[in-house]
Amino acid sequence: MRGAEAFIKALEYEGVKVIFGYPGGALLPFYDALYDSDLIHILTRHEQGAAHAADGYARASGKVGVCVGTSGPGATNLVTGVATAYADSSPVIAITGQVPTRLIGNDAFQEIDALGIFMPIVKHNFQIRRSKDIPATVRAAFEIAKTGRPGPVHIDLPKDVQEEEFDIESNPIPAKVDLPGYKPTLKGHPKQIKMAAKAIMAAERPVIIAGGGVNISNATEELLKLAELCGIPVCTTLMGKGSFPEDHPLSLGMVGMHGTKPANYAVSECDLLIAIGCRFSDRITGDISSFAPYAKIIHIDIDPAEIGKNIDVDIPIVGDAKLVLKDIIACLLKSCGTDGKGLNNQNREGWLRYLESLKRSNIPKMDYEDIPIKPQRIVKELMNVIQELKLKDRFIVTTDVGQNQMWMAHYFKVHLPRTFISSGGLGTMGFGLPAAIGAKIARPESKVVCVTGDGGFMMNIQELATIADYGIPVVICIFDNRTLGMVYQWQNLFYGGRQCNVTFGESPDFVKVAKGYGIEAQRVTDPKDIKEVLREALLSDEPYLIDFVIDPSEGLPMVPPGGKLKNIIEPVRAPPRERIPSFQEIKRKLLGETREKGLSKDGPQEMGTPVERETY
Amino acid sequence: MGKHGKKQETSTHIISALVLNNPGVLQRIAGLFSRRGYNISSITVGTTETPNMARMTIVVKGDDKILEQVVKQLNKLIEVIKVSDLDVNKCVKRELCLIKIHTPDESSKSQVIQYTNVFRGKIVDISHESLTVEITGSSDKIDAFIDLVRTFGIKEMARTGLTALMRGSKVLKPRK
Ligand SMILES: Cc1ncc(C[n+]2csc(CCOP(=O)(O)OP(=O)(O)O)c2C)c(N)n1
Ligand SMILES: [Mg+2]
């Protein structure tokens, strides 16, 4: 059997049904073998789209997503997508073609050190040098990607290895792989579990931060049980959205830089913080020296390296969130009787009342009538339509990065795990659209909506062709403010309103663009029309794009970077002032300056010194 | 000031790691150190009693928190079988150094030979102009020798970096 065929057999053995990719010279044998296979291959329009789609597929389904790109530029185009998956612990297998082994190291056509390039952005990677190693390597790659703390695994596959014949009989796919250096700890240490249970019973002002790990380990049921059993309020990180129903009385919403006031206050005032499957990124903690200053901290994480990395913890528990929570609950029930009586510590009532009143006095205003539309209104109408169409348990939203993402994170209530898909750790603009493709392929029965900014949308706009050609019915909602809104907000807040390269002009007309791709599209400028258009889009079984023209001066409340969580500031609502110079002006400036300096037109050009400034 | 993010004292640590002897494993480990900003003082790699395994001895400077991270991050690498932050007082440490010393006359030659004997070193090469000395021992001992012969003029030098094993019968074993 040829190596490429064996590779595809090995993928099928892992239960892979769909792969996302883009062919090329170094992948010709691979695609030739695909010809005879039942694997579904989605041809994206850019390898980055393939990687994000595989990632979206993984996040929506919990299964491993697979993407493929050719050697050289195909591999480098995958990089952003793989790094995005790595930052959010998403199980993705990235396959790259490679030049034949005899040419490796010779700077051959489209040769690149893919192994070296991917090394720092994957959980592990392999270069297969003999076809007989294919079955065991693919097995190992999937094992590594999906177990423990999941993450992307990269396989570099030279062309001659794809072509080489080998005897699959004597090199069968092994049922188990031998990885002597890889043994994730799943069960929490009993002593630590007991300590945690004791701390939970003693706490008067406890709060839970649920991170992405809760979603990944399918621990939402256990989280709900623990919270209800002991009356512990729950806030989530961005990645943790969906791990706890946000309409639950104990839900405080998201915590951190763009967190809600109740969540940020609860964390700042609690005496016990139970952090589950979260890594205390700077977007969550703000200033670490004043983070949760009165709290004893329990940190549950499957990755021991996350514990104590950013925050000192009192009770570390290494293990899988689901198993650890189960054990903690059992331990609590054992010490309090199976009815759980006595777990609702009486002294907590004041705490819960306090947070309840914070919640009540901080219900965000969303029903704006303004033109241009306020984004909050769109989020509200989206939630209404989901409810009216009874889509609650078959609805997935993907977001892009920027204000659109944070408006959704802050205002949009999520109820179920794996239904809010967003690039957290890397914050990759251009993620939302291809991730929606992956999510829809993973869960074809669900309605998939991609909420995106105009900037991020244009970063992978080519995937409209993928959506159109396959007829993938995703609904694209552009929060069109004609600005790089998030950066614009920071410049207005922290750089004295010196708006610099954050404004777009009138181009393009997104409705015409969509129609050019053969996708139904509408522009919405009046808040009264939002609901009807959303309904129409969600009821249609075709791809649909809605261009919501929104107020560019609208911002988000936020904690300044490195600030204290309670110090939430309001955005400066500044209108766009930046002027985009025309090419004619630029040309005049270029030619004028060179003449002044007495240089010839073709003479050396002086480069401006870049100004250092913080970007989002 | 709250309780998190306090500064701690830095000291030198010797990390011993058993790793799978795969192509790229050195790059993976070196990459980890540079990406996370850990300072490597020295790194040695060589084969072990097990054919497919290599031992790396890495000398790092950092506070306890950084060292904890170094060990944890190394442990996360799939090809790293076992990592230990060796107790500096409970391990044998050796470094080897070759030094080519400028010795144009008999008197300088005989002096260097004398010093070498005191340090239990070996003369491994000799020419009209120079002596090459091999010194093995702790890094301090090598530092002291270098200091001593500096006045003659050191023409060239190669230090291997530290390698170490735990004292007694304890060994670094793969997890079961
Ligand atoms: C690939 C990439 N480039 C740059 C950034 C920095 N960045 C973060 S948000 C943002 C603005 C996004 O603008 P848009 O997509 O229009 O979304 P909005 O904030 O306006 O909702 C930028 C440039 C990024 N996160 N990702
Ligand atoms: Mg925008």
PDB file of N, CA, C and O and ligand atoms in Angstrom, chain A residues 401-404 407 427-429 453-456 459 481 483-487 616, ligand 1:
ATOM      1  N   VAL A 401     -12.779  38.830  16.353  1.00  0.00           N
ATOM      2  CA  VAL A 401     -12.021  39.431  17.449  1.00  0.00           C
ATOM      3  C   VAL A 401     -12.182  40.946  17.404  1.00  0.00           C
ATOM      4  O   VAL A 401     -12.210  41.544  16.327  1.00  0.00           O
ATOM      5  N   GLY A 402     -12.301  41.531  18.562  1.00  0.00           N
ATOM      6  CA  GLY A 402     -12.456  42.979  18.634  1.00  0.00           C
ATOM      7  C   GLY A 402     -13.686  43.328  19.442  1.00  0.00           C
ATOM      8  O   GLY A 402     -14.123  42.544  20.287  1.00  0.00           O
ATOM      9  N   GLN A 403     -14.264  44.487  19.155  1.00  0.00           N
ATOM     10  CA  GLN A 403     -15.452  44.896  19.903  1.00  0.00           C
ATOM     11  C   GLN A 403     -16.603  43.929  19.678  1.00  0.00           C
ATOM     12  O   GLN A 403     -17.327  43.591  20.609  1.00  0.00           O
ATOM     13  N   ASN A 404     -16.747  43.475  18.424  1.00  0.00           N
ATOM     14  CA  ASN A 404     -17.863  42.564  18.127  1.00  0.00           C
ATOM     15  C   ASN A 404     -17.830  41.354  19.057  1.00  0.00           C
ATOM     16  O   ASN A 404     -18.847  40.917  19.578  1.00  0.00           O
ATOM     17  N   TRP A 407     -18.658  42.548  22.709  1.00  0.00           N
ATOM     18  CA  TRP A 407     -20.094  42.819  22.881  1.00  0.00           C
ATOM     19  C   TRP A 407     -20.835  41.502  23.065  1.00  0.00           C
ATOM     20  O   TRP A 407     -21.708  41.384  23.917  1.00  0.00           O
ATOM     21  N   GLY A 427      -6.496  35.722  20.093  1.00  0.00           N
ATOM     22  CA  GLY A 427      -7.253  36.866  19.596  1.00  0.00           C
ATOM     23  C   GLY A 427      -7.022  37.082  18.113  1.00  0.00           C
ATOM     24  O   GLY A 427      -6.573  38.137  17.684  1.00  0.00           O
ATOM     25  N   THR A 428      -7.342  36.067  17.324  1.00  0.00           N
ATOM     26  CA  THR A 428      -7.027  36.090  15.905  1.00  0.00           C
ATOM     27  C   THR A 428      -8.162  36.676  15.076  1.00  0.00           C
ATOM     28  O   THR A 428      -9.216  36.058  14.930  1.00  0.00           O
ATOM     29  N   MET A 429      -7.960  37.869  14.537  1.00  0.00           N
ATOM     30  CA  MET A 429      -8.939  38.412  13.594  1.00  0.00           C
ATOM     31  C   MET A 429      -8.989  37.494  12.382  1.00  0.00           C
ATOM     32  O   MET A 429      -7.965  36.975  11.944  1.00  0.00           O
ATOM     33  N   GLY A 453     -16.581  41.539  13.027  1.00  0.00           N
ATOM     34  CA  GLY A 453     -16.327  42.939  12.721  1.00  0.00           C
ATOM     35  C   GLY A 453     -16.057  43.076  11.229  1.00  0.00           C
ATOM     36  O   GLY A 453     -15.777  42.084  10.548  1.00  0.00           O
ATOM     37  N   ASP A 454     -16.142  44.285  10.736  1.00  0.00           N
ATOM     38  CA  ASP A 454     -15.864  44.487   9.316  1.00  0.00           C
ATOM     39  C   ASP A 454     -14.402  44.192   9.001  1.00  0.00           C
ATOM     40  O   ASP A 454     -14.067  43.631   7.964  1.00  0.00           O
ATOM     41  N   GLY A 455     -13.505  44.528   9.941  1.00  0.00           N
ATOM     42  CA  GLY A 455     -12.078  44.286   9.721  1.00  0.00           C
ATOM     43  C   GLY A 455     -11.752  42.804   9.686  1.00  0.00           C
ATOM     44  O   GLY A 455     -11.150  42.304   8.730  1.00  0.00           O
ATOM     45  N   GLY A 456     -12.175  42.089  10.698  1.00  0.00           N
ATOM     46  CA  GLY A 456     -11.898  40.655  10.784  1.00  0.00           C
ATOM     47  C   GLY A 456     -12.543  39.889   9.649  1.00  0.00           C
ATOM     48  O   GLY A 456     -11.969  38.928   9.119  1.00  0.00           O
ATOM     49  N   MET A 459     -10.502  39.712   6.695  1.00  0.00           N
ATOM     50  CA  MET A 459      -9.261  38.933   6.790  1.00  0.00           C
ATOM     51  C   MET A 459      -9.408  37.520   6.233  1.00  0.00           C
ATOM     52  O   MET A 459      -8.415  36.873   5.928  1.00  0.00           O
ATOM     53  N   ASN A 481     -18.783  48.922  11.648  1.00  0.00           N
ATOM     54  CA  ASN A 481     -18.560  50.283  12.157  1.00  0.00           C
ATOM     55  C   ASN A 481     -17.512  51.030  11.341  1.00  0.00           C
ATOM     56  O   ASN A 481     -17.114  52.129  11.690  1.00  0.00           O
ATOM     57  N   THR A 483     -14.573  50.813  11.314  1.00  0.00           N
ATOM     58  CA  THR A 483     -13.346  51.092  12.062  1.00  0.00           C
ATOM     59  C   THR A 483     -12.794  49.775  12.590  1.00  0.00           C
ATOM     60  O   THR A 483     -13.514  48.781  12.689  1.00  0.00           O
ATOM     61  N   LEU A 484     -11.530  49.808  12.944  1.00  0.00           N
ATOM     62  CA  LEU A 484     -10.947  48.721  13.726  1.00  0.00           C
ATOM     63  C   LEU A 484     -11.308  49.063  15.166  1.00  0.00           C
ATOM     64  O   LEU A 484     -10.511  49.576  15.943  1.00  0.00           O
ATOM     65  N   GLY A 485     -12.583  48.782  15.467  1.00  0.00           N
ATOM     66  CA  GLY A 485     -13.221  49.354  16.648  1.00  0.00           C
ATOM     67  C   GLY A 485     -12.432  49.207  17.941  1.00  0.00           C
ATOM     68  O   GLY A 485     -12.315  50.154  18.722  1.00  0.00           O
ATOM     69  N   MET A 486     -11.892  48.036  18.166  1.00  0.00           N
ATOM     70  CA  MET A 486     -11.234  47.815  19.447  1.00  0.00           C
ATOM     71  C   MET A 486      -9.973  48.676  19.586  1.00  0.00           C
ATOM     72  O   MET A 486      -9.725  49.263  20.637  1.00  0.00           O
ATOM     73  N   VAL A 487      -9.210  48.774  18.532  1.00  0.00           N
ATOM     74  CA  VAL A 487      -7.989  49.574  18.584  1.00  0.00           C
ATOM     75  C   VAL A 487      -8.363  51.060  18.675  1.00  0.00           C
ATOM     76  O   VAL A 487      -7.755  51.835  19.417  1.00  0.00           O
ATOM     77  N   TYR A 616      -4.093  46.036  20.912  1.00  0.00           N
ATOM     78  CA  TYR A 616      -4.934  45.061  21.607  1.00  0.00           C
ATOM     79  C   TYR A 616      -4.422  43.667  21.359  1.00  0.00           C
ATOM     80  O   TYR A 616      -4.142  43.292  20.254  1.00  0.00           O
TER      81      TYR A 616
HETATM   82  C1  LIG C   1      -4.766  39.147  12.903  1.00  0.00           C
HETATM   83  C2  LIG C   1      -4.918  40.282  13.835  1.00  0.00           C
HETATM   84  N1  LIG C   1      -4.404  41.486  13.515  1.00  0.00           N
HETATM   85  C3  LIG C   1      -4.547  42.528  14.353  1.00  0.00           C
HETATM   86  C4  LIG C   1      -5.195  42.381  15.552  1.00  0.00           C
HETATM   87  C5  LIG C   1      -5.331  43.559  16.496  1.00  0.00           C
HETATM   88  N2  LIG C   1      -6.738  43.936  16.622  1.00  0.00           N
HETATM   89  C6  LIG C   1      -7.513  43.503  17.633  1.00  0.00           C
HETATM   90  S1  LIG C   1      -9.088  44.017  17.530  1.00  0.00           S
HETATM   91  C7  LIG C   1      -8.772  44.872  16.129  1.00  0.00           C
HETATM   92  C8  LIG C   1      -9.859  45.617  15.439  1.00  0.00           C
HETATM   93  C9  LIG C   1     -10.859  44.716  14.857  1.00  0.00           C
HETATM   94  O1  LIG C   1     -11.675  45.440  13.983  1.00  0.00           O
HETATM   95  P1  LIG C   1     -12.998  44.800  13.432  1.00  0.00           P
HETATM   96  O2  LIG C   1     -12.725  43.450  12.906  1.00  0.00           O
HETATM   97  O3  LIG C   1     -13.661  45.752  12.529  1.00  0.00           O
HETATM   98  O4  LIG C   1     -13.838  44.585  14.772  1.00  0.00           O
HETATM   99  P2  LIG C   1     -14.450  45.687  15.757  1.00  0.00           P
HETATM  100  O5  LIG C   1     -13.488  45.849  16.886  1.00  0.00           O
HETATM  101  O6  LIG C   1     -14.642  46.940  14.985  1.00  0.00           O
HETATM  102  O7  LIG C   1     -15.729  45.072  16.213  1.00  0.00           O
HETATM  103  C10 LIG C   1      -7.426  44.740  15.765  1.00  0.00           C
HETATM  104  C11 LIG C   1      -6.807  45.388  14.611  1.00  0.00           C
HETATM  105  C12 LIG C   1      -5.693  41.103  15.854  1.00  0.00           C
HETATM  106  N3  LIG C   1      -6.315  40.853  17.006  1.00  0.00           N
HETATM  107  N4  LIG C   1      -5.562  40.095  14.986  1.00  0.00           N
END
